[in-house]
Steps between C-alpha positions, in 0.01 A plus 500: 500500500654294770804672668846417367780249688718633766807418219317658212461801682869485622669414185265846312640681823853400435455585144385841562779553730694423232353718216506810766855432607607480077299805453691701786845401323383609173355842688917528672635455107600124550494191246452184686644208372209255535144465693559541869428277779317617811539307866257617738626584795255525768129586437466775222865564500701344202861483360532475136813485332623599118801411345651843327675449128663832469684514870689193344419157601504407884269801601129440630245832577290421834236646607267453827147571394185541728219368312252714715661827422567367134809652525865417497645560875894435439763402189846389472741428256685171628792332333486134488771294585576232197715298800166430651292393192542110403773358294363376152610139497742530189699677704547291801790247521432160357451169758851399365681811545737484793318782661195316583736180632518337129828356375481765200556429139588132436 
């Protein structure tokens, strides 16, 4: 059998960082929200990220996971900050409202 592709072998790395990091939360008595999604960092180091239901919504669980050691290194609890995350586009002012220069209702 021929070796697999640098991105095959990347994308079953990132997905086993991903089942290890869901199985630690489970392990700490957590319910994650959805699938994760891992970043790697540098070489055999990866951040993966889950959003967390039950701590309300806005919270994410990190973790920092050496694939080497097959072990998670670090975790945090971070808030997220809905003033960074994009405006849906209902809720922007219309291009006749005065606010974007418009003349407003007619």
């Amino acid at each position: 059998m021929p070796p697999s592709s640098q991105p095959v072998q990347e994308e079953l790395g990132e997905r086993n960082v991903v089942d290890a990091g869901a199985e630690y939360a489970r392990q700490s008595g957590m319910v994650l929200a959805e699938a994760g999604e891992a970043v790697r960092i540098r070489p055999n180091y990866w951040r993966v990220r889950f959003a967390l239901p039950e701590e309300g919504s806005g919270k994410i669980l990190e973790l920092d996971f050496d694939e080497l050691a097959q072990r998670v290194t670090g975790s945090r609890l971070i808030d997220i900050n809905p003033s960074l995350l994009p405006l849906p586009r209902t809720s922007l002012p219309s291009e006749s409202s005065p606010a974007t220069g418009g003349s407003g209702p007619q």
